[in-house]
Amino acid sequence: MKIITSITMLRQILDNYRRQNKSIGFVPTMGAFHKGHLSLMRRCRKDHDIALVSIFVNPTQFAPGEDLSSYPRNKKNDVLLAKEENIDIIFYPSVKKLYSGRYLTHINVGEISEELCGKTRPNHFQGVATIVGKLINIVQPHVLYLGQKDAQQSVVIQQMVQDLNFPVKIKVLPTTREKNGLAMSSRNKYLSVEERKQASVLYKSLLLAKIKINAGQRNANAIIKSMRRNITENASCSIEYIACVDTQTLKPLKKLRGKILIALAVRFGHARLIDNILINMKD
Ligand code: AMP
């Protein structure tokens, strides 16, 4: 496995692989690997001749006061885990390499960036779209692997790829969870043992929503209310949002029909956790 920090060197290596008609799969990450990251790597490895993972804690997607400086970083362990997954290349650029000198260009994916998490993290998705756009241009992969865990991020990136005609296919893979249902996240490291236990209520509340929908409930407010009650009765936390939205526009729905996304963001102590489920209603 190669660990590359230079953009020029990475391009040379990948150009060479492309000339040999090798397919390239790419998993962009911020490191501190957990089983969610590993599931993306495994699929990428299985699907491609060359499996590439980037590790870059992107400063421009963090607002002042967010957890940029404390965000978990564990290069040594990440390298070991990527090796175990038979990854070919880790791209590990510095901030200076990606935002050198006079950096002026930003990708803004319009109104879908302003829904859900965009309401409390106003520049977050501009930071995400810009870095992923840059990484796609550097790596030029055939397929980009993303996790459903960050549902809005996947929608924003898919929209960007479509709007800007990036020649890359996107695969969104299911959320990997702890045994108790908690979605795996690098930020789970901020949770105490008790918070980690309590945070399992997030997925339980999403499953409760699913049960209610399967039983015929179509009123979004009623679903949100029952989820809110379920969470507040079982955990000491602060709910940022719970929303039932259209899977493409991410706009809130009143009456549920078709394909919907139920998403939430909840704070447990220092940890801001997100989770979601997709539901496809037949009627
Ligand atoms: P991150 O390092 O948190 O930026 O995540 C890198 C990629 O892994 C993103 O596409 C995430 O959506 C994905 N990911 C993070 N957590 C999970 C999870 N629990 N299950 C599946 N994919 C995940």
mmCIF file of N, CA, C and O and ligand atoms in Angstrom, residues 27-37 39-40 61 71 145-151 153-154 173-177 183-187, ligand 1:
data_model
loop_
_atom_site.group_PDB
_atom_site.id
_atom_site.type_symbol
_atom_site.label_atom_id
_atom_site.label_comp_id
_atom_site.label_asym_id
_atom_site.label_seq_id
_atom_site.Cartn_x
_atom_site.Cartn_y
_atom_site.Cartn_z
ATOM 1 N N VAL A 27 -12.717 6.240 -2.078
ATOM 2 C CA VAL A 27 -13.472 6.488 -0.837
ATOM 3 C C VAL A 27 -12.891 7.719 -0.140
ATOM 4 O O VAL A 27 -11.817 7.627 0.478
ATOM 5 N N PRO A 28 -13.559 8.882 -0.235
ATOM 6 C CA PRO A 28 -13.043 10.053 0.494
ATOM 7 C C PRO A 28 -13.462 9.995 1.966
ATOM 8 O O PRO A 28 -14.623 9.688 2.266
ATOM 9 N N THR A 29 -12.537 10.267 2.874
ATOM 10 C CA THR A 29 -12.845 10.207 4.312
ATOM 11 C C THR A 29 -12.096 11.309 5.066
ATOM 12 O O THR A 29 -11.184 11.928 4.535
ATOM 13 N N MET A 30 -12.500 11.448 6.337
ATOM 14 C CA MET A 30 -11.738 12.322 7.242
ATOM 15 C C MET A 30 -10.967 11.482 8.264
ATOM 16 O O MET A 30 -10.528 11.988 9.298
ATOM 17 N N GLY A 31 -10.815 10.183 7.981
ATOM 18 C CA GLY A 31 -9.997 9.324 8.840
ATOM 19 C C GLY A 31 -10.695 8.925 10.130
ATOM 20 O O GLY A 31 -11.915 8.995 10.242
ATOM 21 N N ALA A 32 -9.876 8.493 11.114
ATOM 22 C CA ALA A 32 -10.392 7.906 12.371
ATOM 23 C C ALA A 32 -11.355 6.769 12.023
ATOM 24 O O ALA A 32 -12.530 6.775 12.420
ATOM 25 N N PHE A 33 -10.820 5.819 11.284
ATOM 26 C CA PHE A 33 -11.655 4.781 10.675
ATOM 27 C C PHE A 33 -12.432 3.951 11.688
ATOM 28 O O PHE A 33 -11.938 3.595 12.754
ATOM 29 N N HIS A 34 -13.673 3.646 11.310
ATOM 30 C CA HIS A 34 -14.510 2.700 12.041
ATOM 31 C C HIS A 34 -15.099 1.750 10.997
ATOM 32 O O HIS A 34 -14.781 1.853 9.800
ATOM 33 N N LYS A 35 -15.989 0.862 11.457
ATOM 34 C CA LYS A 35 -16.481 -0.171 10.538
ATOM 35 C C LYS A 35 -17.287 0.394 9.371
ATOM 36 O O LYS A 35 -17.436 -0.260 8.344
ATOM 37 N N GLY A 36 -17.855 1.595 9.538
ATOM 38 C CA GLY A 36 -18.578 2.240 8.433
ATOM 39 C C GLY A 36 -17.623 2.551 7.291
ATOM 40 O O GLY A 36 -17.884 2.227 6.118
ATOM 41 N N HIS A 37 -16.480 3.161 7.635
ATOM 42 C CA HIS A 37 -15.466 3.436 6.609
ATOM 43 C C HIS A 37 -15.005 2.124 5.958
ATOM 44 O O HIS A 37 -14.837 2.039 4.749
ATOM 45 N N SER A 39 -16.514 -0.658 5.579
ATOM 46 C CA SER A 39 -17.487 -1.294 4.668
ATOM 47 C C SER A 39 -17.407 -0.635 3.280
ATOM 48 O O SER A 39 -17.535 -1.304 2.258
ATOM 49 N N LEU A 40 -17.169 0.687 3.263
ATOM 50 C CA LEU A 40 -17.002 1.375 1.972
ATOM 51 C C LEU A 40 -15.724 0.902 1.265
ATOM 52 O O LEU A 40 -15.707 0.638 0.060
ATOM 53 N N GLN A 61 -15.092 22.808 6.002
ATOM 54 C CA GLN A 61 -16.459 22.362 6.295
ATOM 55 C C GLN A 61 -16.794 22.475 7.783
ATOM 56 O O GLN A 61 -17.877 22.096 8.204
ATOM 57 N N TYR A 71 -11.237 17.109 16.363
ATOM 58 C CA TYR A 71 -11.741 15.998 15.540
ATOM 59 C C TYR A 71 -10.749 14.825 15.626
ATOM 60 O O TYR A 71 -9.539 15.017 15.478
ATOM 61 N N TYR A 145 -17.390 6.257 -3.581
ATOM 62 C CA TYR A 145 -18.193 5.544 -2.578
ATOM 63 C C TYR A 145 -18.520 6.461 -1.409
ATOM 64 O O TYR A 145 -17.615 7.065 -0.817
ATOM 65 N N LEU A 146 -19.826 6.557 -1.111
ATOM 66 C CA LEU A 146 -20.293 7.413 -0.018
ATOM 67 C C LEU A 146 -21.181 6.601 0.904
ATOM 68 O O LEU A 146 -21.711 5.556 0.512
ATOM 69 N N GLY A 147 -21.393 7.109 2.125
ATOM 70 C CA GLY A 147 -22.244 6.401 3.086
ATOM 71 C C GLY A 147 -23.599 7.069 3.241
ATOM 72 O O GLY A 147 -23.683 8.298 3.295
ATOM 73 N N GLN A 148 -24.630 6.246 3.342
ATOM 74 C CA GLN A 148 -25.990 6.745 3.568
ATOM 75 C C GLN A 148 -26.108 7.468 4.914
ATOM 76 O O GLN A 148 -26.970 8.310 5.103
ATOM 77 N N LYS A 149 -25.205 7.144 5.840
ATOM 78 C CA LYS A 149 -25.192 7.798 7.152
ATOM 79 C C LYS A 149 -25.239 9.324 6.993
ATOM 80 O O LYS A 149 -25.946 10.010 7.704
ATOM 81 N N ASP A 150 -24.449 9.849 6.035
ATOM 82 C CA ASP A 150 -24.450 11.293 5.774
ATOM 83 C C ASP A 150 -25.348 11.542 4.568
ATOM 84 O O ASP A 150 -24.868 11.876 3.466
ATOM 85 N N ALA A 151 -26.650 11.384 4.780
ATOM 86 C CA ALA A 151 -27.599 11.384 3.662
ATOM 87 C C ALA A 151 -27.556 12.694 2.871
ATOM 88 O O ALA A 151 -27.494 12.689 1.640
ATOM 89 N N GLN A 153 -25.181 14.900 2.670
ATOM 90 C CA GLN A 153 -23.900 14.992 1.970
ATOM 91 C C GLN A 153 -23.955 14.224 0.648
ATOM 92 O O GLN A 153 -23.516 14.727 -0.395
ATOM 93 N N SER A 154 -24.533 13.026 0.681
ATOM 94 C CA SER A 154 -24.627 12.227 -0.546
ATOM 95 C C SER A 154 -25.509 12.911 -1.577
ATOM 96 O O SER A 154 -25.184 12.912 -2.768
ATOM 97 N N LEU A 173 -23.636 3.573 0.039
ATOM 98 C CA LEU A 173 -23.759 2.289 0.752
ATOM 99 C C LEU A 173 -24.461 2.460 2.102
ATOM 100 O O LEU A 173 -24.408 3.532 2.701
ATOM 101 N N PRO A 174 -25.120 1.378 2.566
ATOM 102 C CA PRO A 174 -25.919 1.475 3.798
ATOM 103 C C PRO A 174 -25.105 1.842 5.037
ATOM 104 O O PRO A 174 -23.892 1.616 5.083
ATOM 105 N N THR A 175 -25.812 2.355 6.025
ATOM 106 C CA THR A 175 -25.188 2.770 7.290
ATOM 107 C C THR A 175 -24.786 1.551 8.116
ATOM 108 O O THR A 175 -25.598 0.654 8.346
ATOM 109 N N THR A 176 -23.538 1.544 8.556
ATOM 110 C CA THR A 176 -23.066 0.484 9.459
ATOM 111 C C THR A 176 -23.358 0.933 10.893
ATOM 112 O O THR A 176 -23.115 2.088 11.240
ATOM 113 N N ARG A 177 -23.877 0.017 11.685
ATOM 114 C CA ARG A 177 -24.324 0.374 13.036
ATOM 115 C C ARG A 177 -23.641 -0.463 14.111
ATOM 116 O O ARG A 177 -23.209 -1.583 13.843
ATOM 117 N N ALA A 183 -25.568 4.545 14.848
ATOM 118 C CA ALA A 183 -24.798 4.641 13.599
ATOM 119 C C ALA A 183 -23.334 4.899 13.938
ATOM 120 O O ALA A 183 -23.025 5.773 14.757
ATOM 121 N N MET A 184 -22.439 4.149 13.313
ATOM 122 C CA MET A 184 -21.008 4.355 13.580
ATOM 123 C C MET A 184 -20.599 5.718 13.080
ATOM 124 O O MET A 184 -21.045 6.164 12.009
ATOM 125 N N SER A 185 -19.766 6.381 13.856
ATOM 126 C CA SER A 185 -19.306 7.720 13.482
ATOM 127 C C SER A 185 -18.009 7.999 14.226
ATOM 128 O O SER A 185 -17.839 7.560 15.379
ATOM 129 N N SER A 186 -17.104 8.729 13.595
ATOM 130 C CA SER A 186 -15.859 9.103 14.276
ATOM 131 C C SER A 186 -16.195 9.918 15.519
ATOM 132 O O SER A 186 -15.482 9.889 16.512
ATOM 133 N N ARG A 187 -17.295 10.657 15.455
ATOM 134 C CA ARG A 187 -17.672 11.522 16.589
ATOM 135 C C ARG A 187 -18.258 10.730 17.768
ATOM 136 O O ARG A 187 -18.432 11.311 18.836
HETATM 137 P P1 AMP B 1 -16.188 10.761 7.300
HETATM 138 O O1 AMP B 1 -14.804 10.255 7.534
HETATM 139 O O2 AMP B 1 -17.025 10.813 8.527
HETATM 140 O O3 AMP B 1 -16.195 12.039 6.502
HETATM 141 O O4 AMP B 1 -16.899 9.676 6.377
HETATM 142 C C1 AMP B 1 -16.330 9.238 5.176
HETATM 143 C C2 AMP B 1 -17.362 8.430 4.416
HETATM 144 O O5 AMP B 1 -17.786 7.330 5.223
HETATM 145 C C3 AMP B 1 -18.640 9.245 4.088
HETATM 146 O O6 AMP B 1 -19.092 8.900 2.799
HETATM 147 C C4 AMP B 1 -19.592 8.783 5.161
HETATM 148 O O7 AMP B 1 -20.953 8.898 4.774
HETATM 149 C C5 AMP B 1 -19.193 7.332 5.311
HETATM 150 N N1 AMP B 1 -19.632 6.836 6.616
HETATM 151 C C6 AMP B 1 -19.447 7.416 7.821
HETATM 152 N N2 AMP B 1 -20.054 6.703 8.794
HETATM 153 C C7 AMP B 1 -20.639 5.640 8.179
HETATM 154 C C8 AMP B 1 -21.410 4.530 8.630
HETATM 155 N N3 AMP B 1 -21.714 4.365 9.920
HETATM 156 N N4 AMP B 1 -21.842 3.638 7.724
HETATM 157 C C9 AMP B 1 -21.545 3.785 6.409
HETATM 158 N N5 AMP B 1 -20.816 4.807 5.913
HETATM 159 C C10 AMP B 1 -20.364 5.730 6.787
#
